[in-house]
Short mmCIF file of C-alpha atoms in Angstrom, two decimals:
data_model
loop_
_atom_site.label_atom_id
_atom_site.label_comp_id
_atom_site.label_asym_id
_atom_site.label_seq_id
_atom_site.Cartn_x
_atom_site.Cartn_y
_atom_site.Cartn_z
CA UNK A 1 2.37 36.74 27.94
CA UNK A 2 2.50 33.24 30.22
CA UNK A 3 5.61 31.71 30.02
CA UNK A 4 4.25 29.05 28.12
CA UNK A 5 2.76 30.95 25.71
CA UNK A 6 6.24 32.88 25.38
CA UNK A 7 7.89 29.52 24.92
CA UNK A 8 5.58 28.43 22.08
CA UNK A 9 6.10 31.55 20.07
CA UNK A 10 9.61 31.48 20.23
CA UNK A 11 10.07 27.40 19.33
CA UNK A 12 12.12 27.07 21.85
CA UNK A 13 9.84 25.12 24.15
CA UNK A 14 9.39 21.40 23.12
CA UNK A 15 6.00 18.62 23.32
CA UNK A 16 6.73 15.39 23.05
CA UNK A 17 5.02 13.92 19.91
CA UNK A 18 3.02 11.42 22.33
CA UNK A 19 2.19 14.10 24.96
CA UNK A 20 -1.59 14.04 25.96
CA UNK A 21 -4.26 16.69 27.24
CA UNK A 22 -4.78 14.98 30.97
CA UNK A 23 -8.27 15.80 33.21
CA UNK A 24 -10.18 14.23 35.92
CA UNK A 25 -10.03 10.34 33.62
CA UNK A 26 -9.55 11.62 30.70
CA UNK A 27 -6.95 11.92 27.81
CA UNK A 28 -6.62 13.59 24.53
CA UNK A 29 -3.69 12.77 22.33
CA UNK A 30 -2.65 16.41 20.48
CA UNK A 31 -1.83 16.11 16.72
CA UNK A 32 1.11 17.16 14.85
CA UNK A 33 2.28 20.72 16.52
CA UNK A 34 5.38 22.80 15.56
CA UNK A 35 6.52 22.86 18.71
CA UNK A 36 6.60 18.84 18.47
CA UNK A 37 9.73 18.98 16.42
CA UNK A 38 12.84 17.77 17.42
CA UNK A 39 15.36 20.35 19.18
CA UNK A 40 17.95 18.77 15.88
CA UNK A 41 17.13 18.07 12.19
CA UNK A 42 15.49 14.55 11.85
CA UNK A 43 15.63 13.06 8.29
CA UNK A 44 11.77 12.44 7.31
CA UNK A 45 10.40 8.75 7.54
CA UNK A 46 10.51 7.10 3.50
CA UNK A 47 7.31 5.55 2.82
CA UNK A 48 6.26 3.20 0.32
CA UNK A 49 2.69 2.44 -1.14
CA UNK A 50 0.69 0.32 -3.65
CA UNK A 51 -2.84 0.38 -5.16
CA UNK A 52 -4.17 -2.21 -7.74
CA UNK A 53 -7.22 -3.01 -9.93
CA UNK A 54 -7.87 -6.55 -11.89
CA UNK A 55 -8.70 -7.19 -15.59
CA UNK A 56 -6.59 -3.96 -17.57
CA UNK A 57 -8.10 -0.99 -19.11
CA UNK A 58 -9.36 0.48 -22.09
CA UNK A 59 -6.48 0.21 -24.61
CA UNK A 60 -7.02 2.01 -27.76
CA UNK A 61 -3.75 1.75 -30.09
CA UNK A 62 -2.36 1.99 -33.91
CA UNK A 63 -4.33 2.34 -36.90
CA UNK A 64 -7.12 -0.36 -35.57
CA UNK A 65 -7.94 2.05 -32.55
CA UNK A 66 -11.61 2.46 -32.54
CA UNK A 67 -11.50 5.28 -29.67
CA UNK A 68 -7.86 6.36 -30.08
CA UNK A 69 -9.62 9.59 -27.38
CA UNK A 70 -10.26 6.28 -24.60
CA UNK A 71 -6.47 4.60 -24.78
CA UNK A 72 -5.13 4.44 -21.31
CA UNK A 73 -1.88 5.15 -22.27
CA UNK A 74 -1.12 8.81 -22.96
CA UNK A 75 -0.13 10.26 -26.63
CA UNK A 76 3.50 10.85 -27.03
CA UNK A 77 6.19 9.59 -25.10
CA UNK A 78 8.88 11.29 -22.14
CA UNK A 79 7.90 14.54 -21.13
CA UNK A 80 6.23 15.25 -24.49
CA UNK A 81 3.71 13.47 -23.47
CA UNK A 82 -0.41 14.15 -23.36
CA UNK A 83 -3.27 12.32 -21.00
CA UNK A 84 -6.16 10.65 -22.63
CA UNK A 85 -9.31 10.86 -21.37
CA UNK A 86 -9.45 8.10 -19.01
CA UNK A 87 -6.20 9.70 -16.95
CA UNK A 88 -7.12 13.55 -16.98
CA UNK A 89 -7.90 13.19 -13.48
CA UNK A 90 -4.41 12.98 -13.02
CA UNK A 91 -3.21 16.15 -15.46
CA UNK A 92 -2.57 18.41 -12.26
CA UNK A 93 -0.29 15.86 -10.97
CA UNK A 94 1.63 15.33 -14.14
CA UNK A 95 5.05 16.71 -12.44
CA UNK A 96 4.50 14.16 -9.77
CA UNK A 97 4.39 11.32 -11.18
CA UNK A 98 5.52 8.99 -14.20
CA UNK A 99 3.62 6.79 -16.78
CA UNK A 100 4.83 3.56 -17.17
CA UNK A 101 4.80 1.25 -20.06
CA UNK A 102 5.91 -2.35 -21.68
CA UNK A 103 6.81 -3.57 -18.26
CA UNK A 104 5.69 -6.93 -17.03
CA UNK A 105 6.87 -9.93 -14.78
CA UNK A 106 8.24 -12.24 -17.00
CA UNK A 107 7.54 -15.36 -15.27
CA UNK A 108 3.81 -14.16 -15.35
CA UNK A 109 3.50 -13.55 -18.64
CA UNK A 110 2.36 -17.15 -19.93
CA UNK A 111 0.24 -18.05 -16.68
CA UNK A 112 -3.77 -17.52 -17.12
CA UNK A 113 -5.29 -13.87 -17.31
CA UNK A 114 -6.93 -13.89 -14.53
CA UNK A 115 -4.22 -15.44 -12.20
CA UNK A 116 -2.19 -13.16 -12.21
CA UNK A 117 -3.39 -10.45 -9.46
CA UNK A 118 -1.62 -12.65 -6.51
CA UNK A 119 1.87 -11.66 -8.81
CA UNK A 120 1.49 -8.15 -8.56
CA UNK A 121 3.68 -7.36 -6.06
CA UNK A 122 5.92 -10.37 -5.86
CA UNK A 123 6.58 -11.22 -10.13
CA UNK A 124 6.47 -15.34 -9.17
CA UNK A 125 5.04 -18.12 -11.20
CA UNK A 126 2.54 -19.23 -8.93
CA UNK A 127 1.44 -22.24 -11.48
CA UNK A 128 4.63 -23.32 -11.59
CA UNK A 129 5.41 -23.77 -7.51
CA UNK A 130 2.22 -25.79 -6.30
CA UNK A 131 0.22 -21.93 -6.20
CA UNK A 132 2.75 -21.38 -3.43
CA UNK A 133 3.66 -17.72 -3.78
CA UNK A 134 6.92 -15.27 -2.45
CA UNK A 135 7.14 -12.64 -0.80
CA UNK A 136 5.76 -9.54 -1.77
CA UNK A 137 7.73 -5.99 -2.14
CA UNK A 138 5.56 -4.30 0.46
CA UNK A 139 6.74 -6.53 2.97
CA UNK A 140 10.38 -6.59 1.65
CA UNK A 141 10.19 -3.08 3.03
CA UNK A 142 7.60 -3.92 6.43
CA UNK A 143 10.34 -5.82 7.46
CA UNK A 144 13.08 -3.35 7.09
CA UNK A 145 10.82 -0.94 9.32
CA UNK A 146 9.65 -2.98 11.72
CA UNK A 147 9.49 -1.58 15.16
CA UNK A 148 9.75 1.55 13.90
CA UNK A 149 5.88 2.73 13.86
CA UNK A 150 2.88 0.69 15.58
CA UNK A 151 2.49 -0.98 12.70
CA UNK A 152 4.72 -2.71 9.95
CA UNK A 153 2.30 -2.57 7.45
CA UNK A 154 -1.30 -1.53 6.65
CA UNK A 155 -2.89 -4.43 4.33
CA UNK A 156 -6.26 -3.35 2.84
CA UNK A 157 -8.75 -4.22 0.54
CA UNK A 158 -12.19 -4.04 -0.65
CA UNK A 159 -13.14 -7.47 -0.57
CA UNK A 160 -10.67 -8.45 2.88
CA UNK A 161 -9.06 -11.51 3.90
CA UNK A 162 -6.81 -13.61 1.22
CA UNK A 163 -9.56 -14.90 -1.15
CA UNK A 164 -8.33 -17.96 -2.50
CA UNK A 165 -5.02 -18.81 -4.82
CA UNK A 166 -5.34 -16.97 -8.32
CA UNK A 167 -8.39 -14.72 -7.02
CA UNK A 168 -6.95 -13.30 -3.97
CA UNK A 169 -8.34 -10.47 -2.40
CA UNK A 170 -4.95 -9.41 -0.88
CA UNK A 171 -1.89 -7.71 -2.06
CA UNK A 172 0.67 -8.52 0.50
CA UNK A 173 2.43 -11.86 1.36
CA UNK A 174 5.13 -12.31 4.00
CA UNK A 175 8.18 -14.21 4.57
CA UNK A 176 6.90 -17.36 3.59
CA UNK A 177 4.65 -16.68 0.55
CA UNK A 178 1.79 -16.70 2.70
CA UNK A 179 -1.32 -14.45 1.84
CA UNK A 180 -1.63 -11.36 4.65
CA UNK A 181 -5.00 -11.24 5.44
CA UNK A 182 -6.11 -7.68 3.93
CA UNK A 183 -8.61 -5.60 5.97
CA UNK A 184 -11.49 -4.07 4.62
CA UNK A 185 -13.99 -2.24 6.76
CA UNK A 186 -13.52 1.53 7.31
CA UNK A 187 -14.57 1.85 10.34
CA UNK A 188 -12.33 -1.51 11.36
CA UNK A 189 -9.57 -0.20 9.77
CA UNK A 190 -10.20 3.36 11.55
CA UNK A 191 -10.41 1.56 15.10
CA UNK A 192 -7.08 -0.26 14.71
CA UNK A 193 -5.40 2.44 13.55
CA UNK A 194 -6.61 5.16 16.26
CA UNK A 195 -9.06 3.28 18.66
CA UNK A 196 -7.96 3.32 22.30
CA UNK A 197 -9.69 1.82 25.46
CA UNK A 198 -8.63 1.34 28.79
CA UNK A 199 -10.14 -2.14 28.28
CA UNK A 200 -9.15 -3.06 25.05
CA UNK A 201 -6.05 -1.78 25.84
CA UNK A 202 -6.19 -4.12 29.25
CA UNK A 203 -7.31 -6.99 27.50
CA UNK A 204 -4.62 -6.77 24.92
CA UNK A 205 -2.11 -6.67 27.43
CA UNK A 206 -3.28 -9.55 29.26
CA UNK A 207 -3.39 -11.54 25.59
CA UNK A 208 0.26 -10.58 24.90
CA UNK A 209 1.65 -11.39 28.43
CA UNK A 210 0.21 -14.89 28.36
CA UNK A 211 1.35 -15.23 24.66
CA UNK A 212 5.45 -14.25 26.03
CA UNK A 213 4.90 -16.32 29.15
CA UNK A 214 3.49 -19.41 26.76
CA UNK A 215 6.55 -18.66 24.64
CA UNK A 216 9.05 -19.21 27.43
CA UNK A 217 7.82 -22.40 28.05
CA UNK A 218 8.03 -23.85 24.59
CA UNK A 219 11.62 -22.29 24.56
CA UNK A 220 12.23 -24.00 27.75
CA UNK A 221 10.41 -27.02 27.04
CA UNK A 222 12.36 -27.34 23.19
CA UNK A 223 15.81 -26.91 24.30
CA UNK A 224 15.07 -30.40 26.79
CA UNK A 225 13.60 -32.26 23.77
CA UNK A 226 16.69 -31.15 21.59
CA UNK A 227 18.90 -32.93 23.44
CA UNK A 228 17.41 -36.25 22.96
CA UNK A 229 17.27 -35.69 19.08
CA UNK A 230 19.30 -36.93 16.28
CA UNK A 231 21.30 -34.74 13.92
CA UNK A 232 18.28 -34.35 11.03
CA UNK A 233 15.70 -33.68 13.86
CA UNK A 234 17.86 -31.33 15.25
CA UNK A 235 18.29 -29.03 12.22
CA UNK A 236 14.15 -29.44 11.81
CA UNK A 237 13.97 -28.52 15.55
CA UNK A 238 16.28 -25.72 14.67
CA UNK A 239 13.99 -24.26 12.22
CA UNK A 240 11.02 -24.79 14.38
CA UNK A 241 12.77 -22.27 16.81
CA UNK A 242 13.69 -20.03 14.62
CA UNK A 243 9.93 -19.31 13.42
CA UNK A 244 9.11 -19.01 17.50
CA UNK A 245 12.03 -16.56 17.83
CA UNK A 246 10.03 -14.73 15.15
CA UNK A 247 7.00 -14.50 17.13
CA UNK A 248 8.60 -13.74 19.77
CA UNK A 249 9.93 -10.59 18.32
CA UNK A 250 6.65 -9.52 16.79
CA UNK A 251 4.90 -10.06 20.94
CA UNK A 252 8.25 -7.88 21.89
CA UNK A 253 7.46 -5.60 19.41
CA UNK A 254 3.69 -5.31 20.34
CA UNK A 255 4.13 -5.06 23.70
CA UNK A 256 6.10 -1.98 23.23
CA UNK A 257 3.41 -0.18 21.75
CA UNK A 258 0.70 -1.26 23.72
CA UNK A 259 0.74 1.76 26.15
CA UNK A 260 1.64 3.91 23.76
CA UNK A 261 -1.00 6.51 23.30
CA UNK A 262 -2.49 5.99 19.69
CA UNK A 263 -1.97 9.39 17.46
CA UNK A 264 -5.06 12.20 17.82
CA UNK A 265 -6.88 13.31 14.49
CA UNK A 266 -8.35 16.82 14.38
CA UNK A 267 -11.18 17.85 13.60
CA UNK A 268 -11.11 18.60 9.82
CA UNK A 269 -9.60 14.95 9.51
CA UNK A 270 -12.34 13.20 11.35
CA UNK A 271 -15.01 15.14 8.81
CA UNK A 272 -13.47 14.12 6.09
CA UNK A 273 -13.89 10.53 6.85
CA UNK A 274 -17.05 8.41 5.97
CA UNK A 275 -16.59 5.05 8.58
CA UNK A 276 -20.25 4.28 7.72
CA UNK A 277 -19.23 3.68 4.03
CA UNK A 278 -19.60 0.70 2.52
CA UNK A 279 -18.71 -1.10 -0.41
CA UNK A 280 -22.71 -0.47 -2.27
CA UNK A 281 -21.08 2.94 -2.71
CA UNK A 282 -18.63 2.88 -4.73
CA UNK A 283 -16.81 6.66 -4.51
CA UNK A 284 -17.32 6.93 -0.91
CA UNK A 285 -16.26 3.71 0.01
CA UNK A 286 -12.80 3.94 -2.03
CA UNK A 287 -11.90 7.76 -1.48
CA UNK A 288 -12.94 6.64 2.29
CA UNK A 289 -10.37 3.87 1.97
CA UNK A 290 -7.68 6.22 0.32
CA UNK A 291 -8.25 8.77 3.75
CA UNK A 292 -7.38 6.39 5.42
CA UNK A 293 -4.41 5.45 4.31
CA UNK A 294 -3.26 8.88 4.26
CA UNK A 295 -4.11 9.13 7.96
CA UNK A 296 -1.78 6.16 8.57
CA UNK A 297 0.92 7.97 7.03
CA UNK A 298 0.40 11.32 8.36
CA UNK A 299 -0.06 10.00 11.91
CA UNK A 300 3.25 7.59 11.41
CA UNK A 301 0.96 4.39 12.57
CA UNK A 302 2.80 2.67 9.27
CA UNK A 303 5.01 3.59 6.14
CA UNK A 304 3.68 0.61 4.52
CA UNK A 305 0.74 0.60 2.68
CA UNK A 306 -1.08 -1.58 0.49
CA UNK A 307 -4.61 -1.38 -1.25
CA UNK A 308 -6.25 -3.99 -3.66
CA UNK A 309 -9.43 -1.82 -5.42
CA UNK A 310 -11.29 -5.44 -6.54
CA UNK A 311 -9.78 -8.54 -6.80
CA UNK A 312 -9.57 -11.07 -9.74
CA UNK A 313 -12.63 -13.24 -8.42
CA UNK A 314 -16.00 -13.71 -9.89
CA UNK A 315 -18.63 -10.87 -10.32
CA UNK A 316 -20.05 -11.93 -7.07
CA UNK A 317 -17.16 -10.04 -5.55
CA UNK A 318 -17.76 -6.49 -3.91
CA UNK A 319 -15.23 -4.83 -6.10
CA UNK A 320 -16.64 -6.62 -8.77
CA UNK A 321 -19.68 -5.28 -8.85
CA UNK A 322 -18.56 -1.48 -8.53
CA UNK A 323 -19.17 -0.36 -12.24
CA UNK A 324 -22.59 -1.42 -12.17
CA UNK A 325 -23.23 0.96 -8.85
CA UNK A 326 -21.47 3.57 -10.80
CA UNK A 327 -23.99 3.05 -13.38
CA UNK A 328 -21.67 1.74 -15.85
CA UNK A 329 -23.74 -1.52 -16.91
CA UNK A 330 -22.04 -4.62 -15.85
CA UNK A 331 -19.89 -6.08 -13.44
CA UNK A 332 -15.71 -5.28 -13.55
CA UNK A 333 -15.06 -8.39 -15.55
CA UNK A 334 -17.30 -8.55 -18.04
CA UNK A 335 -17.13 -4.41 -18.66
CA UNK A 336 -13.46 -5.30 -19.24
CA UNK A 337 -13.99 -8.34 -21.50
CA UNK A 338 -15.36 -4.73 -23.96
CA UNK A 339 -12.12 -2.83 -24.01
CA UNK A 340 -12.48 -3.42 -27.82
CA UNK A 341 -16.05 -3.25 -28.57
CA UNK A 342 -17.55 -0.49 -29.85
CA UNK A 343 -20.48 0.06 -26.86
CA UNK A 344 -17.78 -1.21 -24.27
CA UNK A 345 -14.74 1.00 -24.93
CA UNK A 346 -16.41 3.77 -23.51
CA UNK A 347 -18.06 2.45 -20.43
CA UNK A 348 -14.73 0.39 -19.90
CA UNK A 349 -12.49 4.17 -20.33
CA UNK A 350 -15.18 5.92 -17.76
CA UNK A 351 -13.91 2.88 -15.05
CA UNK A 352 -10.21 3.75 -16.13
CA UNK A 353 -11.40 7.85 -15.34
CA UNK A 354 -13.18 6.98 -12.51
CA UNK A 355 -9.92 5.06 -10.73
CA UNK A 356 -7.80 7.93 -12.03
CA UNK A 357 -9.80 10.50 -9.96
CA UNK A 358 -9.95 8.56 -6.96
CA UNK A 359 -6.15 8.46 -7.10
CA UNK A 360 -5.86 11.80 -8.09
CA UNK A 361 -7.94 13.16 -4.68
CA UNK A 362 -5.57 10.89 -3.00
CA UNK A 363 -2.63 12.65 -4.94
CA UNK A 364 -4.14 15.69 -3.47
CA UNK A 365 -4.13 15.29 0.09
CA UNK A 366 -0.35 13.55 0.33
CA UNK A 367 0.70 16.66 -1.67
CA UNK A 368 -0.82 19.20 0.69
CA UNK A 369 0.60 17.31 4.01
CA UNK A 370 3.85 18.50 5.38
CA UNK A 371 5.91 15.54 5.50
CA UNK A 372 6.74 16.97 9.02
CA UNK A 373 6.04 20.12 11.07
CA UNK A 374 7.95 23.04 9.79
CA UNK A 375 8.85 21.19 6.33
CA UNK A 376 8.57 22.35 3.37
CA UNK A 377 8.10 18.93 1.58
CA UNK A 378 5.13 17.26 1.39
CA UNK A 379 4.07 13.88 1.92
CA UNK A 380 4.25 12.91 -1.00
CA UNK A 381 7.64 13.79 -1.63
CA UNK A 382 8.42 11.56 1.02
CA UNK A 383 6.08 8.74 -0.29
CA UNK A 384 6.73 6.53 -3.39
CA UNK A 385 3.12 4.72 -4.93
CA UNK A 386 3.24 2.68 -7.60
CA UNK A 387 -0.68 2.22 -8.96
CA UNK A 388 -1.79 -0.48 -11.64
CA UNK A 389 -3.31 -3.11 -13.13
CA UNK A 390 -0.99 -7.03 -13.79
CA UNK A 391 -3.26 -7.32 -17.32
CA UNK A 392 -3.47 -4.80 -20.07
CA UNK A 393 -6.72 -6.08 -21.14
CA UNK A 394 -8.51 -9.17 -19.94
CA UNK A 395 -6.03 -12.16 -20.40
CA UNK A 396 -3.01 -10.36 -21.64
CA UNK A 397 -0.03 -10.16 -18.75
CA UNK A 398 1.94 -7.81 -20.53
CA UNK A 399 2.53 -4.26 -21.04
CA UNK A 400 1.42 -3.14 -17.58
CA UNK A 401 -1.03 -0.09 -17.13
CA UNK A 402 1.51 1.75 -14.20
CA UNK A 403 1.77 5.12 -12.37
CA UNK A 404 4.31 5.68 -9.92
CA UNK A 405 4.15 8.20 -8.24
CA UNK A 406 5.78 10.62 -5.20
CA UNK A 407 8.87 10.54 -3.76
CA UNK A 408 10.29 13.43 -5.80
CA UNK A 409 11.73 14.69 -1.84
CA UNK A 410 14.15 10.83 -1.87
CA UNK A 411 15.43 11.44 -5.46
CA UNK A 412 12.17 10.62 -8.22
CA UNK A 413 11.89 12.38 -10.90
CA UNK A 414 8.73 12.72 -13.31
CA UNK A 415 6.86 14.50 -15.50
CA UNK A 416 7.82 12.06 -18.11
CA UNK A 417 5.84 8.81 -19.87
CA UNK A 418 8.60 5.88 -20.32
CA UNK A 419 8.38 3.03 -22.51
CA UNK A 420 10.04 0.15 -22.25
CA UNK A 421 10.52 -3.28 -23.97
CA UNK A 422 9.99 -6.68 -23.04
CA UNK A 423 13.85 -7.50 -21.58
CA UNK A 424 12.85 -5.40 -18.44
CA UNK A 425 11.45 -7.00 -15.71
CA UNK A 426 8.45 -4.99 -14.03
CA UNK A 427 10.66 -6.14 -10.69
CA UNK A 428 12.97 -3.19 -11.51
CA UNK A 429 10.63 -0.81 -10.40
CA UNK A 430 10.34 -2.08 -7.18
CA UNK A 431 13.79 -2.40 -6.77
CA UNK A 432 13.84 1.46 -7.63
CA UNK A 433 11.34 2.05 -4.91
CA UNK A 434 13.01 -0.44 -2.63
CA UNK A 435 16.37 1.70 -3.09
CA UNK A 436 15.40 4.55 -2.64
CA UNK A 437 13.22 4.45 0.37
CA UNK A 438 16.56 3.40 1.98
CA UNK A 439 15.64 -1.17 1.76
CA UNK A 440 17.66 -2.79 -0.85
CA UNK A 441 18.67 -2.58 -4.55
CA UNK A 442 16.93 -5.70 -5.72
CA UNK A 443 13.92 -7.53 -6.17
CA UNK A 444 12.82 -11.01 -7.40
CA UNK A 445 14.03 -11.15 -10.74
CA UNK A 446 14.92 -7.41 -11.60
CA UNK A 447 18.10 -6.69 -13.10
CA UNK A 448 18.87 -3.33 -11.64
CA UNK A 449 17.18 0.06 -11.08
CA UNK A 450 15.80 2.60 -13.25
CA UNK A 451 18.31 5.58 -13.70
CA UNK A 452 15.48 7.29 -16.25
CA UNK A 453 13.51 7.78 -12.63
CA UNK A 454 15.82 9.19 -10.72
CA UNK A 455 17.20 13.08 -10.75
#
């Protein structure tokens, strides 16, 4: 046996985690190998994840319930609890995950139906602050990470971009209550996270060394025209630095990675993938969308992750139009207009199932990844996703459709289906999440965490 060879069967010889295959021009980054892992115990990364759909679900309750067989919300309530038939996709993940119900953000509550997507992940009163939003839980925790992997955050949706106030097509917004721009293409998305190019990578650096040098000289240049400034424009001037400061960080920060090798996928990854999808196939496109965003976590590219499934525009929008491809009959908004019709509960309930099962596969593949080589844990223990809808049916901002899901490895439990009144803010959940992915304790306008999650 080489000595190499003896080395790798007795762990004691070590690979970096960016060591690469090197030939004649050539380089080959190696995925995830036991013999990658650290000579002492690292703690595992804590992740954090959210997926969303517009216009609520199929709700079927009380003595008026038409289709009691289609309610979203499962019979029974804590761990005596039962799926319904639009989320039996999820029965084999019923010990990894809770069902959530009752919760809202209050300050959304009395704002129009269909405004209140941009909320989801930030509980603000957009109507009530000029449509000028806050910033959202995802990157509460992008900027606790930052540095940390190539990138803070992975923003995606089907539609892309930020849409327009009440109908945007994005899920994040940063410091400033500014939309993120979400992206949207697989095989864009795909190319960001693990494209590499000796002239992309050239041009890139070129792009961020005239960006710090162009930063120097506004530094330079703003420090003279302080001076000459009176107290107000001073503490304006102030402020302006501050924001360049920022940028300068994030050029810092990108210039770190830049020669970074990007992670390798293997072979059974790359198969799995569909970059050719689009958004005229509806189960492709979204479990495509969902591999991806496992591959960002399993490759630590992010431990942020964000997905909007439609948005709350028109039925011109991609997402929009998904039921109809899925042969369903009409377009997202009006099939959810039906939630209480007799020929719409149905078609509306097969959407619900149809979601579930995507998330389910998702479910599957974070469950069935070792959070790192040699662990035990999964993934998913490691990951916290919170999935749902900011309307229980079309118009109505309370009582929250939710899943959350994971992180049973950073102290979650589940198994259970809570209920919960109107005094608690849907912001507690997030401060839950926030807490225990290692953040902070509070969000917006919650009022503490959730001890009924946590073991």
């Amino acid at each position: 046996m080489s000595q190499v060879m003896s080395n790798i069967a007795t762990q004691s010889w070590r690979l970096d985690r960016r060591t690469f295959l090197r030939g004649a021009g050539a380089a080959l980054a190696l995925p995830a190998l036991n013999c990658m892992a650290a000579a002492k115990p690292v703690a595992a990364p804590r992740r954090l994840a959210a997926v969303y759909f517009p216009f609520g679900v199929s709700i079927q309750m009380g003595d008026k319930a038409k289709r009691p067989e289609w309610n979203w919300f499962p019979q029974g309530e804590g761990r005596d609890f039962k799926f319904n038939e639009n989320l039996k996709p999820l029965e084999a993940h019923r010990e990894h995950l809770s069902v959530l119900g009752g919760l809202s953000h209050p300050k959304v509550r009395r704002i129009g139906g269909h405004d209140s997507g941009d909320t989801f992940l930030t509980g603000h009163n957009i109507r009530a602050n000029h449509l000028r939003n806050r910033q959202s839980m995802d990157q509460v925790a992008a900027a606790k990470f930052a540095g940390q992997t190539r990138f803070d955050s992975l923003v995606m949706s089907t539609d892309g971009g930020v849409g327009e106030p009440t109908r945007s097509s994005t899920l994040s917004y940063n410091e400033h209550g500014r939309p993120i721009p979400a992206l949207n293409q697989p095989q864009q998305i795909f190319d960001r996270l693990f494209g590499a190019g000796d002239a992309d990578t050239a041009r890139q650096a070129r792009w961020l060394k005239s960006g710090g040098s162009l930063l120097d000289l506004v530094l330079e240049d703003a420090a003279r025209v302080r001076r000459n400034l009176g107290k107000y424009d001073q503490q304006k001037f102030d402020e302006y630095l501050d924001s360049v400061r920022q940028v300068e960080r994030r050029v810092e920060r990108a210039q770190k990675w830049m020669h970074i090798p990007k992670p390798g996928l293997t072979d059974a990854d790359r198969e799995r993938l569909k970059l050719e999808s689009d958004s005229k196939v509806p189960r492709e496109y979204v479990a495509t969308m969902y591999e991806l965003m496992h591959l960002a976590f399993l490759t630590d590219s992010t431990r942020v992750a964000t997905y909007q499934i439609a948005s709350m525009g028109d039925a011109t929008t991609l997402g929009g139009k998904f039921p109809q491809l899925l042969g369903l009959g009409k377009h997202l908004h009006g099939l959810c207009h039906g939630w209480n019709r007799e020929d719409g509960i149905e078609p509306l309930g097969k959407w619900d199932q149809f979601l579930a099962g995507q998330f389910a596969t998702f479910l599957d593949r974070m469950r069935n990844t070792p959070v790192m080589p040699e662990s035990e844990a999964s993934l998913l223990d490691h990951t916290t996703i919170i999935y749902g809808c900011s309307n229980s049916t079309t118009h109505n901002n309370k009582n929250y459709p939710l899943v959350l899901a994971g992180g049973r490895g950073i102290g979650f439990q589940h198994g259970q289906y809570v209920k919960y009144g109107e005094d608690t803010p849907f912001a507690n959940v997030f401060a839950t999440m926030l807490q225990q992915t290692g953040v902070t304790d509070r969000f917006a306008d919650s009022t503490g965490v959730l001890p009924e999650l946590l073991g």
